[in-house]
mmCIF file of C-alpha atoms in Angstrom:
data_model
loop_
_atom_site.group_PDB
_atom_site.id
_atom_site.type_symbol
_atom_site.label_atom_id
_atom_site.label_comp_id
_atom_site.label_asym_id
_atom_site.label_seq_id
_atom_site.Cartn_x
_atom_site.Cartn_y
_atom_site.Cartn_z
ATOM 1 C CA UNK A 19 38.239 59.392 -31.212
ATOM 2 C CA UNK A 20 40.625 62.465 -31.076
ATOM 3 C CA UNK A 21 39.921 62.640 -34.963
ATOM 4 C CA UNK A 22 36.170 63.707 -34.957
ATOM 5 C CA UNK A 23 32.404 62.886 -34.990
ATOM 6 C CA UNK A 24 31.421 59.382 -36.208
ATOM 7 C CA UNK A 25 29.379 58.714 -39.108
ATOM 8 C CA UNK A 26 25.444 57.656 -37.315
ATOM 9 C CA UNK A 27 25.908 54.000 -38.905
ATOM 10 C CA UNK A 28 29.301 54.032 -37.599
ATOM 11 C CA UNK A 29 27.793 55.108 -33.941
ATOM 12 C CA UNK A 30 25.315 52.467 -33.792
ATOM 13 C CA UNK A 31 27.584 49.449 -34.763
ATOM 14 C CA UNK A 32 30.229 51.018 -32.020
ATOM 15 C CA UNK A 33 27.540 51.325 -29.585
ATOM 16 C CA UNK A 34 26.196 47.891 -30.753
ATOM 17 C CA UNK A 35 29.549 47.069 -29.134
ATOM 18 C CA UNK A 36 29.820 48.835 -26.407
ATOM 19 C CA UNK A 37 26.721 47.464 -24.757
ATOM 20 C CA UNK A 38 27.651 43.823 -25.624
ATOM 21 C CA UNK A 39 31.450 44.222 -23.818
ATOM 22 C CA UNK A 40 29.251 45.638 -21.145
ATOM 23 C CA UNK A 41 27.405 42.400 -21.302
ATOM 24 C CA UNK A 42 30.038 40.202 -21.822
ATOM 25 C CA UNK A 43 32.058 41.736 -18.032
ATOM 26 C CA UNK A 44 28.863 41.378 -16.366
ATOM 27 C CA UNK A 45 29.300 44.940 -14.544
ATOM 28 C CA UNK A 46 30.214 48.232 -15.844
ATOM 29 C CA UNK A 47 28.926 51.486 -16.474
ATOM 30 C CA UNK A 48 27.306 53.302 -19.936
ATOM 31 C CA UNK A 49 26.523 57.010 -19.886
ATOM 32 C CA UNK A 50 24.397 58.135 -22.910
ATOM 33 C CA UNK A 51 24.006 61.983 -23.170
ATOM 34 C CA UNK A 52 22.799 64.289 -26.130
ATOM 35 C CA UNK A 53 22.688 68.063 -26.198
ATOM 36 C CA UNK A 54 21.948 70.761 -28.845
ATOM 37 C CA UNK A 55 24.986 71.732 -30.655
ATOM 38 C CA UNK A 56 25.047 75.308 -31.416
ATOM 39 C CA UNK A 57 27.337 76.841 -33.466
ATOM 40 C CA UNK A 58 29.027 80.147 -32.976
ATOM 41 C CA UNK A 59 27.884 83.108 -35.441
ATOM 42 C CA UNK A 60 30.832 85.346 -36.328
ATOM 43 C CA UNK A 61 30.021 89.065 -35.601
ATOM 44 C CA UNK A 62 30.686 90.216 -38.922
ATOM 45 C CA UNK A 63 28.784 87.699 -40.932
ATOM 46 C CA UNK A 64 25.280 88.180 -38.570
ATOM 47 C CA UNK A 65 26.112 92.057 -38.196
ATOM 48 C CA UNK A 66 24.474 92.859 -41.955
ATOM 49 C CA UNK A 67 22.206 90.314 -42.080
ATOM 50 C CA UNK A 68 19.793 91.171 -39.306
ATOM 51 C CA UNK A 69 21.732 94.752 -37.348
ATOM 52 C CA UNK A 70 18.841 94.614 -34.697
ATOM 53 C CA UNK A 71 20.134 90.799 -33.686
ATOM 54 C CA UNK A 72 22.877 92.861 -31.375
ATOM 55 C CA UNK A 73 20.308 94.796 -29.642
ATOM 56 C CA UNK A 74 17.881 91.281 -29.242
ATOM 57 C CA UNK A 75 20.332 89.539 -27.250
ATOM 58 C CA UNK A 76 20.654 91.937 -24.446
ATOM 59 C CA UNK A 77 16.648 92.682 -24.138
ATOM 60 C CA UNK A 78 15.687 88.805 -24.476
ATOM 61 C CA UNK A 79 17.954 86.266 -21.753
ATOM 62 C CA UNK A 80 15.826 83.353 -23.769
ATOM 63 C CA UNK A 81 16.694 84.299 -27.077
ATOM 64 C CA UNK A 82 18.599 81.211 -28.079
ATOM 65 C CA UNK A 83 15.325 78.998 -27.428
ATOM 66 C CA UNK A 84 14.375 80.084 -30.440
ATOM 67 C CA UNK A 85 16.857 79.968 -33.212
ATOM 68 C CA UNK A 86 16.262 80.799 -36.725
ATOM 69 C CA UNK A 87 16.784 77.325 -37.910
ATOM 70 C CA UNK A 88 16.945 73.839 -36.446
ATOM 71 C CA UNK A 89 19.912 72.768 -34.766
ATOM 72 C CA UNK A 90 21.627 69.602 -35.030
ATOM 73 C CA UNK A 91 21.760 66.943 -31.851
ATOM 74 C CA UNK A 92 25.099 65.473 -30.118
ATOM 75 C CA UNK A 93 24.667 62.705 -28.955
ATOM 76 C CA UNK A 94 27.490 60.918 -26.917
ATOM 77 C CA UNK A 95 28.388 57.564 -25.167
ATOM 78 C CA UNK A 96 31.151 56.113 -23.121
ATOM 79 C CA UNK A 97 31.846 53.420 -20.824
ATOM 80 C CA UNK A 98 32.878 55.847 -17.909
ATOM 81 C CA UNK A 99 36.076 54.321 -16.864
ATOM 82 C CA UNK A 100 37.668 56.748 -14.357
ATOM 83 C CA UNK A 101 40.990 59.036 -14.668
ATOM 84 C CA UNK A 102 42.969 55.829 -13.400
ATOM 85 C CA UNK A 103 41.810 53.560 -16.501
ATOM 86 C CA UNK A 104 41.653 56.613 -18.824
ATOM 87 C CA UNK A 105 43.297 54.018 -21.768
ATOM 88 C CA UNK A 106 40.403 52.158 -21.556
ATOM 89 C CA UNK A 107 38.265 54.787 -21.641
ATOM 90 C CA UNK A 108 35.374 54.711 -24.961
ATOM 91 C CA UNK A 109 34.134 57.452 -25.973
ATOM 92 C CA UNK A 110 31.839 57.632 -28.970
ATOM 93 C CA UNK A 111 30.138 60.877 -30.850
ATOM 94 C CA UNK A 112 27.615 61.333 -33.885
ATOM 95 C CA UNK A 113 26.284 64.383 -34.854
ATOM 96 C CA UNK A 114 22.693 64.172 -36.206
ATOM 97 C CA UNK A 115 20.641 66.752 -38.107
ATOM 98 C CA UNK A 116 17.772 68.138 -37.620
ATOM 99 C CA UNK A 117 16.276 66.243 -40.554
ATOM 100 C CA UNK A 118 17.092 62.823 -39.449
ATOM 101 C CA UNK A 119 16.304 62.647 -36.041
ATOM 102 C CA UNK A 120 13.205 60.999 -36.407
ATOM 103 C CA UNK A 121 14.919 58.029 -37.720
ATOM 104 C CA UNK A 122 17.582 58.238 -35.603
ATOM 105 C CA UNK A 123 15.911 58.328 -32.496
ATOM 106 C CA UNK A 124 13.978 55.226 -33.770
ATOM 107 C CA UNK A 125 17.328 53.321 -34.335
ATOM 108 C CA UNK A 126 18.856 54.711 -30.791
ATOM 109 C CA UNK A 127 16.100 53.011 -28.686
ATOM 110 C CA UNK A 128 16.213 49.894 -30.485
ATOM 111 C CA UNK A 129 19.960 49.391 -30.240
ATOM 112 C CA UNK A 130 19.635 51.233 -26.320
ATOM 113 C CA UNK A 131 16.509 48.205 -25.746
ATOM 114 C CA UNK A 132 18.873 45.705 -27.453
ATOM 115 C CA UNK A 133 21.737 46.682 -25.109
ATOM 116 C CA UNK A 134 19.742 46.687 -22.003
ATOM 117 C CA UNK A 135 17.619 43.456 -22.089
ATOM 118 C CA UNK A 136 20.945 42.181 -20.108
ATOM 119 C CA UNK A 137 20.629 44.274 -17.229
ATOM 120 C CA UNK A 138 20.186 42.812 -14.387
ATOM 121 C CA UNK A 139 17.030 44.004 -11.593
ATOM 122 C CA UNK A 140 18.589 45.537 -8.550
ATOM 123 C CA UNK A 141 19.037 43.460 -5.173
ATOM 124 C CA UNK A 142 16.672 45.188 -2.822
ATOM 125 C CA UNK A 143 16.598 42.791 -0.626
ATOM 126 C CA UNK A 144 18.661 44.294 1.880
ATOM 127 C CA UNK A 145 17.073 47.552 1.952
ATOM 128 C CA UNK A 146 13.459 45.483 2.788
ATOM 129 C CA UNK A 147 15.054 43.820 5.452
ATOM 130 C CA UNK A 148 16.496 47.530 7.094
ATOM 131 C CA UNK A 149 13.134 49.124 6.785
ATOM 132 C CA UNK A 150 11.641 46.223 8.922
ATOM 133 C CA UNK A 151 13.858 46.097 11.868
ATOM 134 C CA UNK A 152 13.777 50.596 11.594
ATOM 135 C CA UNK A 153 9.638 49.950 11.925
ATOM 136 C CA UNK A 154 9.884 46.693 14.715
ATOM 137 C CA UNK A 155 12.663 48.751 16.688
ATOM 138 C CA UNK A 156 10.528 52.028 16.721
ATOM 139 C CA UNK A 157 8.549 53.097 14.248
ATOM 140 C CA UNK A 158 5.190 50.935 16.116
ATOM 141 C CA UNK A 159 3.710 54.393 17.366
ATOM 142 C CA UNK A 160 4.663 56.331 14.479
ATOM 143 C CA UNK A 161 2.238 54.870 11.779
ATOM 144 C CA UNK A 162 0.735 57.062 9.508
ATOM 145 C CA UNK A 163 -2.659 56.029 7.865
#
C-alpha cells in the first residue's frame, strides 16, 4: 500500500477480507485506528489571509481544536504481524471527509459487527479458579462487606 490511500469502497471490501482471513486462521490480531488528518498550512499562503493567525497560536495552546473548517478522518487497519513477518504484514488506509462520515461510520460498524460475530468469548476459567484458592488460602478474614 506504498502507493496511497484507498478509495472507502475499496477499504471496506479489503477489510471485508481482512476479518474473514482472520476468521478463517482461527487466531490473529486486527488493530483499527482513526485520527484527524490535518494538513500543514504554508506560511505564506495563511500569512495574508488572516496576519493575526501568527500571533493566535502562541496565546491559545488549544487553538487547533477549533479549526476553521472540518477536517477529514484516517482511518487505518492492519493485521499486526510483527517486524519478523513484516511481508505479511496488511495494512489498509481510507481517507474520509468530513461530509461523508455519517455514512461511513454506518458502513464501518456493520462490516466491524460482520467481522467480529466470529470472535470467540475469552477462557476465564482459569482466572475463577486462582481467585478461589487466593480467598480459601487467606483471604477468610479479609472480607469486605
Amino acid at each position: 500500500m506504498a502507493g496511497g490511500h484507498l478509495s472507502i469502497d475499496e477499504f471496506f471490501v479489503r477489510l471485508s477480507e481482512l476479518f474473514d482471513s482472520r476468521r478463517q486462521k482461527d487466531h490473529g490480531s486486527i488493530f483499527l485506528t482513526q485520527k484527524r488528518l490535518t494538513y500543514k498550512e504554508t506560511s505564506s499562503a495563511s500569512a495574508p489571509s488572516s496576519p493575526s493567525s501568527a500571533t493566535k497560536v502562541p496565546d491559545d495552546p488549544l487553538a487547533d481544536l477549533h479549526p476553521p473548517s472540518p477536517l477529514p478522518i484516517l482511518v487505518r487497519a492492519t493485521n499486526g504481524k510483527s517486524k519478523e513477518k513484516r511481508k505479511d504484514k496488511i495494512k489498509l488506509s481510507t481517507v474520509v471527509e468530513p461530509e461523508a462520515l455519517e455514512g461511513f461510520f454506518a458502513r464501518y460498524a456493520e462490516v466491524c459487527k460482520s467481522g467480529m460475530q466470529a470472535l470467540k468469548k475469552r477462557d476465564r476459567s482459569g482466572r475463577k479458579k486462582a481467585k478461589a484458592k487466593k480467598r480459601k488460602a487467606g483471604g477468610e478474614g479479609e472480607k469486605k462487606g
